[in-house]
C-alpha cells in the first residue's frame, strides 16, 4: 500500500480506529476463499466440458449423417407420392374426358327423336336412347368409381405413412437444430469455442490478486496491533479487539500472539508513518477485492450457463440418436408402404385403363348408332325419291299407252268404216275386236310404301353425316 498522508502519533484512539478498520477489512477473507472455490469449480467444469463436448460432437456428426439418410428416404417417398398423385390426376382427367364424350353421345341419342312414321301407329314418342341399354354404362361407371376409390384409399394410406415419417424426421430435426451462435461456441473447430478457458485464466488472476491483497490487509492489521501494543496502556485494548477475528482468518497469519520486541523511538515513528499511509488504502483494497469477487461470480454464472447449454446440447443429441434408432426400426415399414402403394396403384391404373377402353368402345358404338340412324333417314329419303321417280315413270308410261290405245282405237274405227262393207265378218275373227289394253301395277302388294319424312329432318341428318346439305 502507498499513500502521501500521515497519522498523528500522539492520539492512541486514532490507532484503535485504524485497528478496528483493519479488523473489519479482514472480513473480505470470505471473498478470497470463495474465489479459490470458484477457480476449482471452473477448472472442474472445464474438464467436464472437454469430455461432454467431445461426446456431443461425435453424436452430432453421427446424427447428422443419419438425419441426411432419413431425409433421402423421405425425399424418395415424397417423390413416389408426388409422381403417383400426378399420374392419378392425369388418369382422372383422361377418364373425365372419356366420360364427358360418352355422356355427350348419350345426350345426342336422347335428343334425337325417332320419326313417328317409322314406328307403329299409336306408339308413344321415343328417342334413340330408348333403344340403348344404359345399365351397361351405369355398371361400367360404377366399376370405374370402385377403382378410383381404391386408388384414393391407397394414396390416403400412403400419405398417412409419409406424414408419420415426416413427423418423425421433423422431431429429429428439431432436436438437432441449435442456435447458430451456440453451435459456433461449442464447436472446437472454430475460434469462437468454449469461453471457459479464458474465464478460468481470468479467475486465477483475480484469485491471486485477491490473495495478495488479503495478505497486505493482514500485514496492515498486524502493524496496527503492534503499534497499539507499543502505546502505553494499549496492550489490553489490542487483546480485546483481536480476540474475535473474522472466521476464516487463521491466527497464525497474524502476530497478535507474538511477544513484543523492543522498539526504538525512531523505529516506532517509522512504523506509525507506514501505518498512516496504509490506513488510507484499506478501503480501496477491500473494494478491489469485492469488485474482483463480483466479477468472478458473474463469470462463473457464464460458466454455469455454458454448462447448461452444453448439457442441453448433449441431451438433445442423445435424444435425437435414440429417436433415430426408433425411426430406423420403423423404416422398413415405411419403405414397404412405398412398394405396396406402387403395386396397388399399378393394379388400379391398369383396371382404369381397361375400363376407359370399354368407355371408348361404348362411345364409338353409340356414335355408330347415331350415325347409322342419320344414314337410315338419308336412305329413307333416297328410297322415297326413287319411289316417287318410279311412280312418275309408271304414270308417264300409262299416259303414253292410253294415248296409243286411243289412237289405235280410232284407226280401227276408221278402217271398219271405209272397208267394213266389203269384208265378210267371218274373214278374220279379230276384225271387230278392240285393241289390247295394258296396265302397270305393283308386283308385291305386301311391300309398303316408303314413309314420308320431312325434307328438314333429312337435311339435318345429312349435315350431321357429311357436314353439308345434300340436294336430291
Short mmCIF file of C-alpha atoms in Angstrom, two decimals, residues 82-413:
data_model
loop_
_atom_site.label_atom_id
_atom_site.label_comp_id
_atom_site.label_asym_id
_atom_site.label_seq_id
_atom_site.Cartn_x
_atom_site.Cartn_y
_atom_site.Cartn_z
CA UNK A 82 -45.92 -36.80 -55.92
CA UNK A 83 -45.50 -38.85 -59.10
CA UNK A 84 -48.40 -41.10 -58.11
CA UNK A 85 -50.58 -38.06 -57.44
CA UNK A 86 -49.61 -36.53 -60.79
CA UNK A 87 -50.40 -39.76 -62.62
CA UNK A 88 -53.68 -40.08 -60.72
CA UNK A 89 -54.73 -36.58 -61.75
CA UNK A 90 -53.84 -37.31 -65.38
CA UNK A 91 -55.84 -40.55 -65.29
CA UNK A 92 -58.78 -38.77 -63.69
CA UNK A 93 -58.56 -36.05 -66.34
CA UNK A 94 -58.50 -38.58 -69.17
CA UNK A 95 -61.34 -40.51 -67.51
CA UNK A 96 -63.43 -37.35 -67.13
CA UNK A 97 -62.82 -36.52 -70.79
CA UNK A 98 -63.85 -40.02 -71.90
CA UNK A 99 -66.93 -39.93 -69.69
CA UNK A 100 -67.85 -36.47 -70.98
CA UNK A 101 -67.60 -37.71 -74.57
CA UNK A 102 -69.80 -40.70 -73.77
CA UNK A 103 -72.31 -38.51 -71.97
CA UNK A 104 -72.36 -36.13 -74.95
CA UNK A 105 -73.16 -39.05 -77.25
CA UNK A 106 -75.90 -40.26 -74.89
CA UNK A 107 -77.33 -36.73 -74.79
CA UNK A 108 -77.40 -36.70 -78.58
CA UNK A 109 -79.20 -40.04 -78.59
CA UNK A 110 -81.64 -38.71 -76.02
CA UNK A 111 -82.23 -35.54 -78.04
CA UNK A 112 -82.74 -37.42 -81.33
CA UNK A 113 -86.40 -38.38 -81.62
CA UNK A 114 -87.29 -41.39 -83.75
CA UNK A 115 -89.59 -40.34 -86.63
CA UNK A 116 -93.12 -41.41 -85.78
CA UNK A 117 -93.64 -42.56 -89.37
CA UNK A 118 -91.05 -45.26 -88.74
CA UNK A 119 -92.85 -46.69 -85.74
CA UNK A 120 -96.18 -48.49 -85.32
CA UNK A 121 -99.28 -46.31 -85.09
CA UNK A 122 -100.21 -45.26 -81.60
CA UNK A 123 -96.80 -45.93 -80.08
CA UNK A 124 -95.54 -43.21 -77.68
CA UNK A 125 -92.74 -40.98 -78.92
CA UNK A 126 -89.29 -42.45 -78.49
CA UNK A 127 -85.73 -41.22 -78.77
CA UNK A 128 -82.69 -43.20 -79.82
CA UNK A 129 -81.61 -43.62 -76.20
CA UNK A 130 -84.68 -45.82 -75.64
CA UNK A 131 -83.00 -48.41 -77.85
CA UNK A 132 -79.82 -48.39 -75.73
CA UNK A 133 -79.21 -50.46 -72.60
CA UNK A 134 -77.93 -47.74 -70.24
CA UNK A 135 -77.49 -50.23 -67.42
CA UNK A 136 -74.24 -51.30 -69.07
CA UNK A 137 -72.99 -47.72 -68.88
CA UNK A 138 -74.11 -47.38 -65.27
CA UNK A 139 -72.42 -50.64 -64.31
CA UNK A 140 -69.20 -49.67 -66.05
CA UNK A 141 -69.12 -46.25 -64.37
CA UNK A 142 -69.78 -47.91 -61.02
CA UNK A 143 -66.84 -50.27 -61.59
CA UNK A 144 -64.62 -47.32 -62.53
CA UNK A 145 -65.68 -45.49 -59.36
CA UNK A 146 -64.66 -48.51 -57.30
CA UNK A 147 -61.20 -48.46 -58.91
CA UNK A 148 -60.89 -44.72 -58.28
CA UNK A 149 -61.96 -45.16 -54.66
CA UNK A 150 -59.46 -47.98 -54.22
CA UNK A 151 -56.72 -45.78 -55.72
CA UNK A 152 -57.73 -42.92 -53.45
CA UNK A 153 -57.62 -45.19 -50.41
CA UNK A 154 -54.15 -46.40 -51.38
CA UNK A 155 -53.00 -42.79 -51.76
CA UNK A 156 -54.55 -41.88 -48.41
CA UNK A 157 -52.83 -44.74 -46.57
CA UNK A 158 -49.53 -43.93 -48.25
CA UNK A 159 -49.98 -40.26 -47.40
CA UNK A 160 -50.52 -41.17 -43.74
CA UNK A 161 -47.37 -43.29 -43.80
CA UNK A 162 -45.36 -40.42 -45.32
CA UNK A 163 -46.85 -37.94 -42.83
CA UNK A 164 -45.78 -40.19 -39.94
CA UNK A 165 -42.25 -40.44 -41.36
CA UNK A 166 -42.18 -36.67 -41.90
CA UNK A 167 -43.28 -36.07 -38.29
CA UNK A 168 -40.57 -38.42 -37.01
CA UNK A 169 -37.88 -36.68 -39.04
CA UNK A 170 -39.21 -33.27 -38.04
CA UNK A 171 -38.78 -34.20 -34.38
CA UNK A 172 -35.22 -35.27 -35.10
CA UNK A 173 -34.50 -32.01 -36.92
CA UNK A 174 -35.91 -30.01 -34.02
CA UNK A 175 -33.65 -31.87 -31.62
CA UNK A 176 -30.63 -31.40 -33.86
CA UNK A 177 -31.35 -27.75 -34.53
CA UNK A 178 -29.44 -25.28 -32.31
CA UNK A 179 -28.88 -21.59 -32.31
CA UNK A 180 -26.07 -20.75 -34.76
CA UNK A 181 -24.13 -18.72 -32.20
CA UNK A 182 -24.39 -21.54 -29.66
CA UNK A 183 -23.28 -24.06 -32.27
CA UNK A 184 -20.18 -21.99 -33.01
CA UNK A 185 -19.39 -21.55 -29.33
CA UNK A 186 -19.48 -25.29 -28.79
CA UNK A 187 -17.55 -26.21 -31.92
CA UNK A 188 -13.86 -26.75 -31.09
CA UNK A 189 -13.01 -26.37 -34.77
CA UNK A 190 -13.80 -22.64 -34.65
CA UNK A 191 -12.05 -19.75 -32.95
CA UNK A 192 -15.21 -18.97 -31.01
CA UNK A 193 -15.40 -22.18 -28.96
CA UNK A 194 -15.81 -22.51 -25.19
CA UNK A 195 -15.28 -19.26 -23.24
CA UNK A 196 -14.40 -21.23 -20.10
CA UNK A 197 -10.59 -21.40 -20.62
CA UNK A 198 -10.37 -17.62 -20.86
CA UNK A 199 -12.71 -17.27 -17.89
CA UNK A 200 -10.58 -19.69 -15.85
CA UNK A 201 -7.42 -17.76 -16.65
CA UNK A 202 -9.09 -14.52 -15.58
CA UNK A 203 -10.38 -16.14 -12.38
CA UNK A 204 -6.93 -17.43 -11.48
CA UNK A 205 -5.51 -13.93 -11.95
CA UNK A 206 -8.29 -12.41 -9.84
CA UNK A 207 -7.86 -15.05 -7.11
CA UNK A 208 -4.13 -14.40 -6.94
CA UNK A 209 -4.63 -10.63 -6.76
CA UNK A 210 -7.28 -11.09 -4.07
CA UNK A 211 -4.98 -13.36 -2.04
CA UNK A 212 -2.17 -10.83 -2.34
CA UNK A 213 -4.49 -8.02 -1.25
CA UNK A 214 -5.71 -10.09 1.70
CA UNK A 215 -2.12 -10.72 2.70
CA UNK A 216 -1.43 -6.98 2.64
CA UNK A 217 -4.52 -6.37 4.78
CA UNK A 218 -3.34 -8.96 7.31
CA UNK A 219 0.06 -7.32 7.43
CA UNK A 220 -1.58 -3.94 7.94
CA UNK A 221 -3.68 -5.45 10.77
CA UNK A 222 -0.51 -6.81 12.39
CA UNK A 223 1.14 -3.39 12.16
CA UNK A 224 -1.90 -1.82 13.83
CA UNK A 225 -1.77 -4.40 16.66
CA UNK A 226 1.96 -3.86 17.14
CA UNK A 227 1.53 -0.06 17.14
CA UNK A 228 -1.17 -0.21 19.81
CA UNK A 229 0.81 -2.62 21.95
CA UNK A 230 3.74 -0.18 21.86
CA UNK A 231 1.41 2.51 23.08
CA UNK A 232 1.05 2.97 26.80
CA UNK A 233 -1.99 1.06 28.03
CA UNK A 234 -2.74 -0.27 24.58
CA UNK A 235 -1.98 -3.93 25.21
CA UNK A 236 -5.32 -4.65 26.84
CA UNK A 237 -7.23 -2.88 24.09
CA UNK A 238 -5.36 -4.79 21.41
CA UNK A 239 -6.08 -8.09 23.17
CA UNK A 240 -9.79 -7.33 23.43
CA UNK A 241 -10.07 -6.29 19.78
CA UNK A 242 -8.14 -9.27 18.39
CA UNK A 243 -9.98 -11.92 20.38
CA UNK A 244 -12.75 -12.31 17.79
CA UNK A 245 -11.12 -12.15 14.40
CA UNK A 246 -13.38 -12.84 11.38
CA UNK A 247 -13.97 -16.52 10.76
CA UNK A 248 -11.55 -17.81 8.20
CA UNK A 249 -8.57 -15.67 9.26
CA UNK A 250 -6.05 -18.08 10.75
CA UNK A 251 -4.49 -16.92 13.97
CA UNK A 252 -1.10 -17.94 12.73
CA UNK A 253 -1.42 -15.44 9.87
CA UNK A 254 -1.19 -12.60 12.41
CA UNK A 255 1.29 -11.57 15.09
CA UNK A 256 -1.29 -10.93 17.76
CA UNK A 257 0.06 -13.71 19.99
CA UNK A 258 3.72 -12.93 19.47
CA UNK A 259 5.63 -11.16 22.36
CA UNK A 260 6.63 -7.58 21.85
CA UNK A 261 10.15 -6.85 20.80
CA UNK A 262 11.89 -3.70 21.99
CA UNK A 263 11.46 -0.81 19.53
CA UNK A 264 13.34 2.45 19.42
CA UNK A 265 11.53 5.74 19.02
CA UNK A 266 12.92 6.02 15.51
CA UNK A 267 11.56 2.57 14.58
CA UNK A 268 8.23 3.36 16.19
CA UNK A 269 7.98 6.63 14.27
CA UNK A 270 8.77 4.86 11.02
CA UNK A 271 6.13 2.18 11.80
CA UNK A 272 3.49 4.79 12.55
CA UNK A 273 4.31 6.63 9.33
CA UNK A 274 3.83 3.42 7.28
CA UNK A 275 0.64 2.61 9.20
CA UNK A 276 -0.77 6.02 8.44
CA UNK A 277 -0.08 5.66 4.74
CA UNK A 278 -1.56 2.14 4.56
CA UNK A 279 -4.66 3.06 6.57
CA UNK A 280 -5.89 5.34 3.77
CA UNK A 281 -5.65 2.49 1.25
CA UNK A 282 -7.55 -0.16 3.25
CA UNK A 283 -10.99 0.73 1.84
CA UNK A 284 -9.61 0.85 -1.70
CA UNK A 285 -8.06 -2.61 -1.31
CA UNK A 286 -11.29 -4.01 0.15
CA UNK A 287 -13.31 -2.54 -2.74
CA UNK A 288 -10.86 -4.07 -5.21
CA UNK A 289 -11.33 -7.50 -3.60
CA UNK A 290 -15.10 -7.11 -3.67
CA UNK A 291 -15.09 -5.95 -7.29
CA UNK A 292 -12.93 -8.85 -8.34
CA UNK A 293 -15.18 -11.22 -6.39
CA UNK A 294 -18.29 -9.80 -8.09
CA UNK A 295 -16.68 -10.18 -11.50
CA UNK A 296 -15.73 -13.78 -10.71
CA UNK A 297 -19.32 -14.50 -9.66
CA UNK A 298 -20.58 -13.04 -12.94
CA UNK A 299 -18.06 -15.07 -14.93
CA UNK A 300 -18.98 -18.22 -13.04
CA UNK A 301 -22.60 -17.61 -13.98
CA UNK A 302 -21.39 -17.65 -17.60
CA UNK A 303 -19.64 -20.95 -16.88
CA UNK A 304 -22.83 -22.39 -15.41
CA UNK A 305 -24.87 -21.11 -18.37
CA UNK A 306 -22.41 -22.64 -20.79
CA UNK A 307 -22.54 -25.88 -18.80
CA UNK A 308 -26.32 -25.91 -19.01
CA UNK A 309 -26.21 -25.22 -22.75
CA UNK A 310 -23.62 -27.93 -23.31
CA UNK A 311 -25.60 -30.46 -21.27
CA UNK A 312 -28.77 -29.46 -23.09
CA UNK A 313 -26.96 -29.80 -26.43
CA UNK A 314 -25.67 -33.23 -25.42
CA UNK A 315 -29.11 -34.31 -24.19
CA UNK A 316 -30.73 -33.17 -27.45
CA UNK A 317 -28.19 -35.10 -29.49
CA UNK A 318 -28.65 -38.19 -27.31
CA UNK A 319 -32.43 -37.95 -27.60
CA UNK A 320 -32.12 -37.44 -31.36
CA UNK A 321 -29.94 -40.54 -31.69
CA UNK A 322 -32.42 -42.55 -29.62
CA UNK A 323 -35.32 -41.29 -31.72
CA UNK A 324 -33.47 -42.07 -34.94
CA UNK A 325 -32.85 -45.61 -33.74
CA UNK A 326 -36.60 -45.94 -33.20
CA UNK A 327 -37.29 -44.47 -36.65
CA UNK A 328 -34.77 -46.83 -38.24
CA UNK A 329 -36.68 -49.72 -36.67
CA UNK A 330 -39.82 -48.41 -38.41
CA UNK A 331 -38.03 -47.56 -41.64
CA UNK A 332 -38.63 -50.98 -43.29
CA UNK A 333 -42.35 -50.47 -42.77
CA UNK A 334 -42.21 -47.03 -44.43
CA UNK A 335 -40.33 -48.48 -47.39
CA UNK A 336 -42.76 -51.42 -47.57
CA UNK A 337 -45.63 -48.93 -47.73
CA UNK A 338 -43.98 -47.40 -50.80
CA UNK A 339 -43.86 -50.78 -52.54
CA UNK A 340 -47.44 -51.58 -51.53
CA UNK A 341 -48.63 -48.23 -52.85
CA UNK A 342 -46.84 -48.69 -56.18
CA UNK A 343 -48.25 -52.21 -56.61
CA UNK A 344 -51.81 -51.15 -55.77
CA UNK A 345 -51.58 -48.06 -57.93
CA UNK A 346 -50.24 -50.01 -60.92
CA UNK A 347 -53.04 -52.57 -60.46
CA UNK A 348 -55.82 -49.99 -60.22
CA UNK A 349 -54.27 -47.92 -63.01
CA UNK A 350 -54.39 -50.94 -65.32
CA UNK A 351 -58.02 -51.59 -64.36
CA UNK A 352 -58.97 -47.98 -65.02
CA UNK A 353 -57.18 -48.09 -68.39
CA UNK A 354 -59.21 -51.19 -69.35
CA UNK A 355 -62.42 -49.51 -68.23
CA UNK A 356 -61.53 -46.42 -70.24
CA UNK A 357 -61.17 -48.59 -73.33
CA UNK A 358 -64.62 -50.01 -72.61
CA UNK A 359 -65.99 -46.48 -72.27
CA UNK A 360 -64.42 -45.53 -75.58
CA UNK A 361 -65.84 -48.68 -77.21
CA UNK A 362 -69.30 -47.83 -75.90
CA UNK A 363 -68.97 -44.29 -77.14
CA UNK A 364 -67.86 -45.46 -80.58
CA UNK A 365 -70.77 -47.93 -80.67
CA UNK A 366 -73.31 -45.27 -79.67
CA UNK A 367 -71.75 -42.81 -82.09
CA UNK A 368 -72.10 -45.50 -84.75
CA UNK A 369 -75.73 -45.99 -83.75
CA UNK A 370 -76.39 -42.26 -84.04
CA UNK A 371 -74.60 -42.10 -87.37
CA UNK A 372 -76.44 -45.19 -88.62
CA UNK A 373 -79.76 -43.62 -87.72
CA UNK A 374 -78.87 -40.48 -89.66
CA UNK A 375 -77.84 -42.65 -92.58
CA UNK A 376 -81.14 -44.51 -92.22
CA UNK A 377 -83.01 -41.24 -92.54
CA UNK A 378 -80.89 -40.37 -95.58
CA UNK A 379 -81.57 -43.83 -97.04
CA UNK A 380 -85.29 -43.43 -96.47
CA UNK A 381 -85.14 -40.10 -98.24
CA UNK A 382 -83.28 -41.68 -101.12
CA UNK A 383 -85.79 -44.52 -101.34
CA UNK A 384 -88.69 -42.13 -101.20
CA UNK A 385 -87.17 -40.14 -104.03
CA UNK A 386 -86.64 -43.31 -106.08
CA UNK A 387 -90.20 -44.48 -105.36
CA UNK A 388 -91.58 -41.16 -106.49
CA UNK A 389 -89.48 -41.34 -109.67
CA UNK A 390 -90.71 -44.83 -110.35
CA UNK A 391 -94.32 -43.76 -109.86
CA UNK A 392 -93.73 -40.90 -112.25
CA UNK A 393 -92.31 -43.29 -114.83
CA UNK A 394 -95.39 -45.50 -114.38
CA UNK A 395 -97.70 -42.51 -114.72
CA UNK A 396 -95.89 -41.33 -117.85
CA UNK A 397 -95.96 -44.81 -119.34
CA UNK A 398 -99.64 -45.24 -118.58
CA UNK A 399 -100.39 -41.92 -120.27
CA UNK A 400 -98.41 -42.91 -123.34
CA UNK A 401 -100.10 -46.35 -123.54
CA UNK A 402 -103.54 -44.78 -123.13
CA UNK A 403 -102.77 -42.38 -125.96
CA UNK A 404 -101.58 -45.25 -128.16
CA UNK A 405 -104.76 -47.16 -127.27
CA UNK A 406 -106.98 -44.31 -128.26
CA UNK A 407 -105.06 -43.74 -131.45
CA UNK A 408 -105.29 -47.46 -132.30
CA UNK A 409 -108.99 -47.50 -131.48
CA UNK A 410 -109.61 -44.52 -133.78
CA UNK A 411 -107.63 -46.10 -136.58
CA UNK A 412 -109.62 -49.33 -136.26
CA UNK A 413 -112.93 -47.49 -136.37
#
